[in-house]
XYZ file of C-alpha atoms in Angstrom:
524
model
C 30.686 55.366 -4.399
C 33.959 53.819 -5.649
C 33.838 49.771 -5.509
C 37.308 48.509 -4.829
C 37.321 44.532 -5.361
C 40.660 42.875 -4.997
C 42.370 40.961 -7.536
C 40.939 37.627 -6.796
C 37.587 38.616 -5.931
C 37.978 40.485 -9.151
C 38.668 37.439 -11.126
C 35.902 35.215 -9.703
C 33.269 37.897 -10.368
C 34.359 38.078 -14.126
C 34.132 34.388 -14.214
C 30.267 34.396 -12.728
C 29.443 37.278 -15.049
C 30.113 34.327 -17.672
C 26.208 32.855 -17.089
C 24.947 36.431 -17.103
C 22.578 37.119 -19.845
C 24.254 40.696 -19.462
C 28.447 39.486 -20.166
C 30.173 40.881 -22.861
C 30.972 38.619 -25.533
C 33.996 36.951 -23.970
C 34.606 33.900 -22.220
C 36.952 35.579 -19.380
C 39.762 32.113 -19.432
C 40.189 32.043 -23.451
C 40.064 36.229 -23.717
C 42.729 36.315 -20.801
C 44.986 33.897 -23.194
C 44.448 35.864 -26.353
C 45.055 39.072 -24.545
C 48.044 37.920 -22.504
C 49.837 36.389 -25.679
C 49.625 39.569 -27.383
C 50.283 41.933 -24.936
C 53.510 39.958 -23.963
C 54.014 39.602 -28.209
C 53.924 43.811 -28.089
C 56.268 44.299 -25.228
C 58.924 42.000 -26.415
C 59.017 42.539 -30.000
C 58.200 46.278 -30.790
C 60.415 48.759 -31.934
C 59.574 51.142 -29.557
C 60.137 50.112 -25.957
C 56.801 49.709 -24.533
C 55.050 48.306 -21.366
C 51.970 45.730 -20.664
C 50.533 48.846 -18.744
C 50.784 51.482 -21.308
C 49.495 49.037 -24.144
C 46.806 48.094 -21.581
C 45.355 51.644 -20.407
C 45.173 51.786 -24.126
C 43.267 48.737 -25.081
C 41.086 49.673 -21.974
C 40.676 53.589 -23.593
C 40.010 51.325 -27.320
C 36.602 49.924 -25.128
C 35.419 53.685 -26.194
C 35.175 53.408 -29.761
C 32.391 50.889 -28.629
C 31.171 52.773 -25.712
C 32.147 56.342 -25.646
C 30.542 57.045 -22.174
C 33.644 54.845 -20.586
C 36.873 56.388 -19.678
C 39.701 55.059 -18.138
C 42.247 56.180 -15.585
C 45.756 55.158 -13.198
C 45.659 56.740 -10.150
C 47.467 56.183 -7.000
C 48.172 52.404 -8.509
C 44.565 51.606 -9.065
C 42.952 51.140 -12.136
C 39.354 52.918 -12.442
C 36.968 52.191 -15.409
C 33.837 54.497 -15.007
C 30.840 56.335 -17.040
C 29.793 59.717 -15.953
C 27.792 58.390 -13.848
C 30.062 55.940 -11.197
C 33.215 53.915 -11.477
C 32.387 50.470 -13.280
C 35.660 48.574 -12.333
C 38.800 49.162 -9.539
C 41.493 47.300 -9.551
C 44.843 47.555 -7.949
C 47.212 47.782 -10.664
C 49.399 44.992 -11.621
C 53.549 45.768 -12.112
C 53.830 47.465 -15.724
C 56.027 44.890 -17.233
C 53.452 41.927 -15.844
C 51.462 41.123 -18.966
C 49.545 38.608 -18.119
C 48.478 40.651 -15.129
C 47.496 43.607 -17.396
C 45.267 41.025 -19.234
C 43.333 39.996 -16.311
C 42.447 43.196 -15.277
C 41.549 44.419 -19.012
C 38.829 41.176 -19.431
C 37.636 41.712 -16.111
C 37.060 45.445 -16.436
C 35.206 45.331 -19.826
C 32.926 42.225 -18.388
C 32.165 44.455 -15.149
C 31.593 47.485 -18.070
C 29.511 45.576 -19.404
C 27.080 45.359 -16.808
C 25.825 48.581 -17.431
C 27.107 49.237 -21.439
C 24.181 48.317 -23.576
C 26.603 48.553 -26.455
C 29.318 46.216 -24.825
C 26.836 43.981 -23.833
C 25.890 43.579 -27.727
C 29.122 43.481 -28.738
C 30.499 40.088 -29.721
C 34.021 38.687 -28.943
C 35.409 40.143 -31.978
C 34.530 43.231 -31.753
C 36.044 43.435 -28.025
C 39.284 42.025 -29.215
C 39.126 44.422 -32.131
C 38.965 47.363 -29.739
C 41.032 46.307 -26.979
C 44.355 45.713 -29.587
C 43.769 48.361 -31.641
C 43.400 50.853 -28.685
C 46.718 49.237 -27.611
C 48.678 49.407 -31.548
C 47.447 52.634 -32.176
C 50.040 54.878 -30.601
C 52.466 52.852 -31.169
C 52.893 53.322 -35.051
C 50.486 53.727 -37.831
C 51.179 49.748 -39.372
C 51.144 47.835 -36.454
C 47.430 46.761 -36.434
C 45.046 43.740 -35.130
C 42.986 41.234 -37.251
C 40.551 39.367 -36.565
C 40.307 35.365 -37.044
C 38.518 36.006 -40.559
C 40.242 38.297 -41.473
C 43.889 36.609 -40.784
C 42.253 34.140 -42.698
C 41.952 36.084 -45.689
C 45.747 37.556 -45.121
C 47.072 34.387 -44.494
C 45.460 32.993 -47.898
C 46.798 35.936 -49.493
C 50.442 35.339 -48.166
C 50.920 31.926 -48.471
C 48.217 30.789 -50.640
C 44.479 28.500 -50.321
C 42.720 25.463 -50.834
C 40.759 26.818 -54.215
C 39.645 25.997 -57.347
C 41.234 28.588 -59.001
C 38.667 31.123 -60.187
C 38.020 34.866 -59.596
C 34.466 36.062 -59.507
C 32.344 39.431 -59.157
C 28.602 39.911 -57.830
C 26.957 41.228 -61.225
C 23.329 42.444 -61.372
C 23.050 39.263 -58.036
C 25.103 36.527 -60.126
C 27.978 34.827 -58.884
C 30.029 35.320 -62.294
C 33.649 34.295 -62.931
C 35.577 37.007 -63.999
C 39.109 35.278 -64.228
C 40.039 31.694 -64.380
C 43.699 30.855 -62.908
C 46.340 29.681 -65.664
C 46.846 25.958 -64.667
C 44.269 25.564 -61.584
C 41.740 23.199 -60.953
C 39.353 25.440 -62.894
C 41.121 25.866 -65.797
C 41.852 22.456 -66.325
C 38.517 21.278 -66.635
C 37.168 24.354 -68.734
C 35.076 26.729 -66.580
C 35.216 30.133 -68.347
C 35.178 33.710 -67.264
C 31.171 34.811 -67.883
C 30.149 31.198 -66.419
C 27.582 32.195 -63.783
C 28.179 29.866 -60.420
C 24.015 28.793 -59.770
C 24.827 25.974 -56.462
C 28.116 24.768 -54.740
C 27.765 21.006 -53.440
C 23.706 21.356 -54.656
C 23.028 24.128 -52.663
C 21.535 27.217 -54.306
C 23.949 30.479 -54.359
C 21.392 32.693 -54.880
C 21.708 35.503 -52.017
C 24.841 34.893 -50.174
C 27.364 37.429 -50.518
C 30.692 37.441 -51.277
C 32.859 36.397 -48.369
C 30.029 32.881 -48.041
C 30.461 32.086 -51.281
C 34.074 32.253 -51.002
C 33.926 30.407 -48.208
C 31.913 27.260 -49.633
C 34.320 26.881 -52.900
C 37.409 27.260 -50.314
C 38.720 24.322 -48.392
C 41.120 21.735 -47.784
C 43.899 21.215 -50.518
C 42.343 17.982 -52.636
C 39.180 17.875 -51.722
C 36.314 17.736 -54.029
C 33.539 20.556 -54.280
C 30.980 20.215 -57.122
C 30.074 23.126 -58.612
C 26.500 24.001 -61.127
C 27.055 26.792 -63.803
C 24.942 28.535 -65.752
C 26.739 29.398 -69.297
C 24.168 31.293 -71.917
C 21.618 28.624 -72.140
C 23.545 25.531 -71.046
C 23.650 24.294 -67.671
C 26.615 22.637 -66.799
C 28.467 20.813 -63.970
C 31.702 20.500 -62.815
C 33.380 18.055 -59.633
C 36.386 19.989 -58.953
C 39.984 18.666 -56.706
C 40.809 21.948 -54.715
C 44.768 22.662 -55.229
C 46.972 24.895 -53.675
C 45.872 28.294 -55.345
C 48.427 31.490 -54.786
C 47.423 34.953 -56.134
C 49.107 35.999 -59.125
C 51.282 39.165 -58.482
C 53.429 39.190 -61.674
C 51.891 39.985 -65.338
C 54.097 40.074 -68.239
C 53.926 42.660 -71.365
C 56.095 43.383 -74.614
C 56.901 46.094 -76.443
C 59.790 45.568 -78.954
C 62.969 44.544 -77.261
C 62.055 45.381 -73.846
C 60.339 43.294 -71.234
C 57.601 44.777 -68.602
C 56.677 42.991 -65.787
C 53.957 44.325 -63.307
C 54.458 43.525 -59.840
C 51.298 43.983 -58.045
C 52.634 42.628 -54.509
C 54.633 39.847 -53.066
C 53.938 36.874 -51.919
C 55.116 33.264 -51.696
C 55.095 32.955 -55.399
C 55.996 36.022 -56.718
C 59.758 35.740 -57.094
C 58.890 32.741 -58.379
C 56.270 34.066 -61.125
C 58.895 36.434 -62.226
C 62.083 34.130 -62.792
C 59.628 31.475 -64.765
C 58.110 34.909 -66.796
C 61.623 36.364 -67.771
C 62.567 32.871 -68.100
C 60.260 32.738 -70.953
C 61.297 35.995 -72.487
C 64.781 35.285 -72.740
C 63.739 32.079 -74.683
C 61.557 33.958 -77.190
C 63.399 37.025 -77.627
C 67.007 36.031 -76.880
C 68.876 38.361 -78.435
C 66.791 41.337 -78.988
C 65.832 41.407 -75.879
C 66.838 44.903 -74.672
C 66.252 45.709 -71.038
C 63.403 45.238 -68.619
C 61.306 47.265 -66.510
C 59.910 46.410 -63.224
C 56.739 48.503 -62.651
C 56.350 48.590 -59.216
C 53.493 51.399 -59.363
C 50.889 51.197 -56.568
C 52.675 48.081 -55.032
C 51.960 48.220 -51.259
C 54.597 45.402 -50.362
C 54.057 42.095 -48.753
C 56.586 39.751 -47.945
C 60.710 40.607 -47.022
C 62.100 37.434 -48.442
C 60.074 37.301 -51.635
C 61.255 40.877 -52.110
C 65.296 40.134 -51.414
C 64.631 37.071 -53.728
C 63.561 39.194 -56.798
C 66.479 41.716 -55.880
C 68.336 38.702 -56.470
C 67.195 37.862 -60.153
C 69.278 40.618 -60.983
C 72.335 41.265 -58.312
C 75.169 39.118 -59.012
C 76.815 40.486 -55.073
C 76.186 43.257 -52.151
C 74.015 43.790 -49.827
C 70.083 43.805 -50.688
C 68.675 45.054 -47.455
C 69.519 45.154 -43.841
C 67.308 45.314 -40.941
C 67.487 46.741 -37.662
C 65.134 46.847 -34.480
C 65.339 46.510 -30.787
C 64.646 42.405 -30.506
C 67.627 40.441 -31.423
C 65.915 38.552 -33.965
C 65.383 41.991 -35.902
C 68.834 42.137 -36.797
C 69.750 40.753 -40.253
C 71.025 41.620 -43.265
C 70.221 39.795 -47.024
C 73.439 39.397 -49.295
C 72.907 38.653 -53.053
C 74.470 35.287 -54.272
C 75.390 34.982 -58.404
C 74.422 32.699 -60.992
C 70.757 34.217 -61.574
C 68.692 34.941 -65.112
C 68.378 38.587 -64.924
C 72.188 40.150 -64.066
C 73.413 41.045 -67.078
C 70.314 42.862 -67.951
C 69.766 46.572 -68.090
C 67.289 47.549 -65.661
C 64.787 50.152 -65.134
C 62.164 50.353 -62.082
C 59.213 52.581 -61.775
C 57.563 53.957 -58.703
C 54.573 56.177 -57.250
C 53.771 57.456 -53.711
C 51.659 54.388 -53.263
C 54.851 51.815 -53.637
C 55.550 51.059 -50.183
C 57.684 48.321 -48.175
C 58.514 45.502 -50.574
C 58.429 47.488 -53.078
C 60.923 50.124 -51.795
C 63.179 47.215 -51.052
C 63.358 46.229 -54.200
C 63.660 49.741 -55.911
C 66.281 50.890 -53.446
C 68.621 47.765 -53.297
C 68.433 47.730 -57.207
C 69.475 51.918 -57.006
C 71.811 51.792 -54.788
C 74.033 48.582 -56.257
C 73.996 50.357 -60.021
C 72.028 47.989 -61.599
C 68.855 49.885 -61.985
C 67.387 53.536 -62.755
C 64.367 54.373 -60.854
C 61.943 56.640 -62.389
C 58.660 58.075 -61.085
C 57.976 60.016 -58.129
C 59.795 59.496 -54.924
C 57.587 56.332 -52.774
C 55.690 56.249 -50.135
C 58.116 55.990 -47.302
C 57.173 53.021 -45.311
C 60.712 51.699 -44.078
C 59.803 49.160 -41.315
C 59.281 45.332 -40.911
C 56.359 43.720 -39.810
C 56.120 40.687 -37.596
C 53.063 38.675 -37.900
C 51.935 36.807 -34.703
C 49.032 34.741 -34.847
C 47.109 34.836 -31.616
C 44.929 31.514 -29.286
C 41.530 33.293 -31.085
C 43.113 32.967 -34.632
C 43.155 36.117 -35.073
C 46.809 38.477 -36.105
C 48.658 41.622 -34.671
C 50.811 42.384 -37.472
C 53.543 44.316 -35.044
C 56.386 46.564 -36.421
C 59.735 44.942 -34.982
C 62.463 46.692 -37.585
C 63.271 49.089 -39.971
C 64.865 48.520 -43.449
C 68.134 50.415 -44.317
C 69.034 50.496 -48.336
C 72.653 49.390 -49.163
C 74.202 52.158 -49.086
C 72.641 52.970 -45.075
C 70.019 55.223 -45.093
C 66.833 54.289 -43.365
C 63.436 53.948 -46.048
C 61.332 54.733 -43.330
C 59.775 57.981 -43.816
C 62.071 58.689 -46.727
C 61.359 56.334 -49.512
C 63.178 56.068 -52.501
C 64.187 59.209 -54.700
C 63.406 58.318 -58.965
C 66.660 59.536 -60.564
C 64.058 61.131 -63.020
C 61.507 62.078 -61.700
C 58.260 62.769 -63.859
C 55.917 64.615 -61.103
C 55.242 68.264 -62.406
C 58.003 68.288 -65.093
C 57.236 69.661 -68.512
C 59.573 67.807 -70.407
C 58.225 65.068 -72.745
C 59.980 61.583 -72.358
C 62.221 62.393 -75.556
C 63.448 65.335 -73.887
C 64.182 63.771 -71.261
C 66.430 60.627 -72.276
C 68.100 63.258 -74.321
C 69.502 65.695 -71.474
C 70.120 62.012 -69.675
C 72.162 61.432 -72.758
C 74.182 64.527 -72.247
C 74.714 63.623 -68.030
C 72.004 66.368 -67.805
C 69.004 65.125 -64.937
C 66.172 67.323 -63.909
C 66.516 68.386 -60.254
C 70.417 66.911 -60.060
C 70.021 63.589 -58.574
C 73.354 63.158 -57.936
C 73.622 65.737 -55.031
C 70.204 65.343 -53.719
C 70.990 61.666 -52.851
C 73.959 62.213 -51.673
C 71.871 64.431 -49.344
C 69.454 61.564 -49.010
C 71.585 58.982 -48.193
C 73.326 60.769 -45.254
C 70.590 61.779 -43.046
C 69.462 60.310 -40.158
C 66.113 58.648 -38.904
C 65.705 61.344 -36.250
C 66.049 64.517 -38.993
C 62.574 64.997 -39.431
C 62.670 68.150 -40.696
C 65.539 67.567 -43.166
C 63.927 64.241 -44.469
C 60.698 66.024 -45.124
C 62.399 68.446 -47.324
C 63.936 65.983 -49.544
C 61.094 64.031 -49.709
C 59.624 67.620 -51.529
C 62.430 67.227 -54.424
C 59.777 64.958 -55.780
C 56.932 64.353 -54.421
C 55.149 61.218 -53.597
C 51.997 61.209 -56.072
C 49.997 58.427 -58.116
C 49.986 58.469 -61.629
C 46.640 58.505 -62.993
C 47.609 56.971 -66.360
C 51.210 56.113 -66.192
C 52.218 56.860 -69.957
C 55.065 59.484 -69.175
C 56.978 56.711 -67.066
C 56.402 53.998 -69.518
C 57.272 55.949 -72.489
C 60.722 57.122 -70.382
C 61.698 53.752 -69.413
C 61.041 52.141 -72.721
C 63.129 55.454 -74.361
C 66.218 54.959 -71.764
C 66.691 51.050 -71.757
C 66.922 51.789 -76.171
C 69.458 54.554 -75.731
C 72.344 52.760 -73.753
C 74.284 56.171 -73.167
C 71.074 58.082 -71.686
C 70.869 54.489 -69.329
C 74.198 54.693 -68.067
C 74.950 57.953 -67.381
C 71.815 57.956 -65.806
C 72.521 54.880 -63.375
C 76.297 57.100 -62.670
C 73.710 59.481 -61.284
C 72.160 57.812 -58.772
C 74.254 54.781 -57.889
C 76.639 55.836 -55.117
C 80.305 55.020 -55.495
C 80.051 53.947 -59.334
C 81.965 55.690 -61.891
C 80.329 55.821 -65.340
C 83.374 54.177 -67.246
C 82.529 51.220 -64.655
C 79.146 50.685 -65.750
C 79.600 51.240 -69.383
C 81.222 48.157 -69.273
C 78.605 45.865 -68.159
C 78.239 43.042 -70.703
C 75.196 43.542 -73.151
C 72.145 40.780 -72.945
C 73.228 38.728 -75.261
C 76.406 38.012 -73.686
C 74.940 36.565 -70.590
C 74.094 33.556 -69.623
C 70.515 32.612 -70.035
C-alpha cells in the first residue's frame, strides 16, 4: 500500500527517526544544510542549465550504489522511493527550481529508506553525502565531482599548502621512513634525513597506524611544536619541530648544456612562484649560454587557473593568455599578459602527452598560439573547462564545472586539446631527422593547415573535433627520450625553432619571429 505523508508530517518523522537505533547516519537539520547549499551551488553555477529536481532524483537514484534494491521515481508530482517490495517514502514534490525543498525531501526519503535498508542503516554520514552528490554530478559532466571533509582536506592542503614539518615518507617493510626532506622546511633545518625511520610523534608509538594517521599527527597548526623520535641505523634521535607553512613542490629543475628543463608536475599556489625563483637562478649561472628552455608539461593533470596564467606570463611580454566563458556571470573573464618578466626573450619549447590536462593545456596553448613557444608531443588530453570549488556546512567540496577555456586565438580546449607542432606519436623519424626537415619549413603531418582546421571549429562539431584530435593522438610516453632529445635539438638549431613556431603560431610571419632578440640581449 502506498504511504503518502505530507510535507510537514514528513519532516517531523525524519526528525524522530533521529533517536532511532535504525536512522541513517545523518542528523536530518545539518544534512538538510549541506544538501541545500550544494544543490542551490549546482543550479546557479553549472555550465549546463540544470534544476534542484533533476540533480535531486539523481542524488536520490546515487542512494543505489549503497542499496541497489531502492529505486526512485516522479510521478503525477509525487516523489516515490521504494524496494521491490513497497514504496519506502511519498512525497509531494517540491517546485523544480526550489532547492532547499529538494533537500528536505532527499534527507527525509533516505532516513525513511533507511528503515528497512540494512546497508543504509550502516552507512555513515559520509558515505550518504558521497552518494547523494555524486548521483547528482554524475550526469552532469565527467569533472564535476563531490569530496568528502577528509578528503577536501587533503585537496585543500594540496592547493594552498599545510601546517607540516616538511618531510615526505613511505610505509617500508611497516616503518614510517622519510623518503624526501623539503629544501628549507622545518625538517631540513634541523637535519632529519631521508632513510630516518619516524618510531613516536609527541611520545606516542607509530608502530601500526597507517598512512593518512600518521599524516595526520605530524600535521597541524602553522607554528606549533610536534616532537618527533627517529630511528637512524643504530642511533636514536629526537627532534622538537615548529610546523611552517609547507606547499608541495611542483617545479624541478635540470641542465643539459645551454638549455634549461623545468618539470612541471602541477600547479599550485607556489608553482609560478618555484619557476620564476628556478629560472631566476639559471639565468645567473649560465647567463649567456643559456640557450632556450623547455617546459615539460608531460603527465601534468592541471590545478590552479591563476597559477597557470601567471607562468604564461614569465614568458609573454602582451595578448591574451586565456579567456573563459560559462553561463554564471562570474565565469566570464579573460587573463591579459603584462611585460617586464624573466623569461620573454627566451626561446621556448613545451612538451605534452594525452595525460596533460587543464592547467597544463593553458599554458601550452596560450604559449602556441602567441608565437613564443613550439609544442611537441602528442596532442593533450582535452579537458577545456573550469572548475569552481565550493566548500560545503560538512567540510566537505563539490568541485563544479562553471566555464570553459578558449586559447588566444578562440578555439575551445575542451575536448580538443592542444595539437604538438611535431608530433612524435607513431613517427619513424629520429629527433635529428626531424629538426632537419623543421629546418627546411618541412613538419610531419603539416601543422600549419591542420590548425588552421583546429582553430576554427566549434564546441558543438563533435564529429569534426574527434577527427583532428586523430592527427595525433593523445598517448603517454613511456620513457620520454624522443621529445627530450627533439626539444633539446630545436632550441640549438635557431632556424629549425623558428620556422617551426611560423608553423603553428597563427598570424605570425617567419621574418617576424626571426627577429626576436637572442637571450643574451634581454634583460635578466
Amino acid at each position: 500500500m502506498i504511504r503518502s505523508t505530507p510535507m510537514g508530517a514528513g519532516f517531523a518523522l525524519a526528525l524522530c527517526l533521529l533517536s532511532h537505533p535504525a536512522a541513517a547516519g545523518w542528523v536530518a537539520g545539518e544534512a538538510e544544510r549541506t544538501i541545500a547549499f550544494g544543490f542551490d551551488a549546482i543550479v546557479e553555477r553549472h555550465l549546463q542549465p540544470v534544476t534542484a529536481q533533476t540533480i535531486a532524483l539523481d542524488g536520490l537514484r546515487g542512494l543505489a550504489e549503497i542499496d541497489p534494491q531502492l529505486a526512485v521515481a516522479l510521478e503525477q508530482g509525487r516523489l516515490r522511493l521504494s524496494t521491490t517490495e513497497k514504496v519506502v517514502a511519498d512525497y509531494p514534490a517540491a517546485p523544480p527550481d526550489d532547492a532547499v525543498g529538494w533537500a528536505r525531501i532527499t534527507v527525509n526519503a533516505a532516513l525513511e529508506a533507511s528503515q528497512v535498508s540494512g546497508r543504509l542503516r550502516e552507512a555513515d554520514s559520509e558515505r550518504l553525502y558521497q552518494a547523494v552528490f555524486e548521483g547528482a554530478l554524475g550526469k552532469a559532466d565527467l569533472f564535476s565531482r563531490y569530496a568528502g571533509a577528509r578528503e577536501a582536506r587533503e585537496h585543500r592542503s594540496n592547493r594552498s599548502g599545510f601546517g607540516g614539518i616538511g618531510i615526505k615518507f613511505d610505509l617500508i617493510d611497516g616503518d614510517a621512513r622519510i623518503v624526501e626532506v623539503v629544501d628549507d622546511g622545518p625538517a631540513a633545518k634541523l637535519g632529519l634525513r631521508a632513510g630516518d625511520v619516524i618510531t613516536a610523534i609527541d611520545g606516542e608509538p607509530v608502530k601500526g597506524l597507517d598512512r593518512g594517521e600518521l599524516s595526520a599527527r605530524l600535521r597541524g597548526a602553522v607554528a606549533t611544536e610536534v616532537l618527533v623520535a627517529l630511528r637512524r641505523d643504530s642511533q636514536m634521535l629526537q627532534f622538537t619541530l615548529r610546523r611552517s607553512l609547507i606547499v608541495p613542490q611542483t617545479v624541478t629543475t635540470a641542465i643539459n648544456g645551454g638549455i634549461a628543463h623545468f618539470k612541471i608536475t602541477s600547479f599550485n599556489q607556489r608553482t609560478a612562484y618555484s619557476l620564476e625563483n628556478q629560472l631566476k637562478d639559471v639565468r645567473t649561472r649560465l647567463g649567456a649560454g643559456l640557450q632556450g628552455v623547455v617546459l615539460d608539461l608531460r603527465g601534468n593533470p592541471g590545478g590552479l587557473l591563476d597559477k597557470a596564467v601567471a607562468v604564461v606570463d614569465l614568458f609573454l611580454a602582451e595578448g591574451t593568455i586565456i579567456s573563459t566563458r560559462g553561463r554564471h556571470p562570474a565565469a566570464a573573464n579573460s587573463f591579459e599578459a603584462k611585460p617586464g618578466d624573466i623569461g620573454e626573450d627566451l626561446p621556448l619549447v613545451v612538451l605534452v602527452d594525452g595525460r596533460s590536462a587543464s592547467a597544463a593545456e593553458i599554458v601550452a596553448s596560450a604559449l602556441q598560439d602567441s608565437g613564443r613557444a613550439v609544442v611537441i608531443g602528442t596532442n593533450s588530453y582535452g579537458k577545456g573547462t573550469v572548475q569552481t570549488v565550493v566548500r560545503l556546512p560538512n567540510d566537505g567540496e563539490i568541485t563544479l564545472t562553471w566555464s570553459r577555456f578558449h586559447a588566444p586565438s578562440g578555439y575551445a580546449l575542451h575536448g580538443l586539446g592542444v595539437l604538438p607542432a611535431l608530433c612524435s606519436g607513431g613517427t619513424t623519424q629520429s629527433a635529428a631527422q626531424m629538426v632537419e626537415g623543421a629546418g627546411r619549413g618541412i613538419l610531419p603531418g603539416k601543422p600549419a593547415e591542420t590548425l588552421a582546421v583546429w582553430r576554427g571549429t566549434g564546441i558543438d562539431d563533435i564529429e569534426l573535433r574527434h577527427r583532428l584530435r586523430e592527427t595525433c593522438p593523445p598517448s603517454r610516453r613511456v620513457d620520454g627520450k624522443l621529445e627530450m632529445d627533439l626539444a633539446d635539438r630545436l632550441l640549438a638549431n635557431r632556424s629549425a625553432h623558428a620556422r617551426a613556431l611560423a608553423a603553428s603560431a597563427p598570424s605570425r610571419g617567419l621574418e617576424a619571429l626571426q627577429t626576436r632578440p637572442s637571450p643574451e640581449t634581454g634583460s635578466h
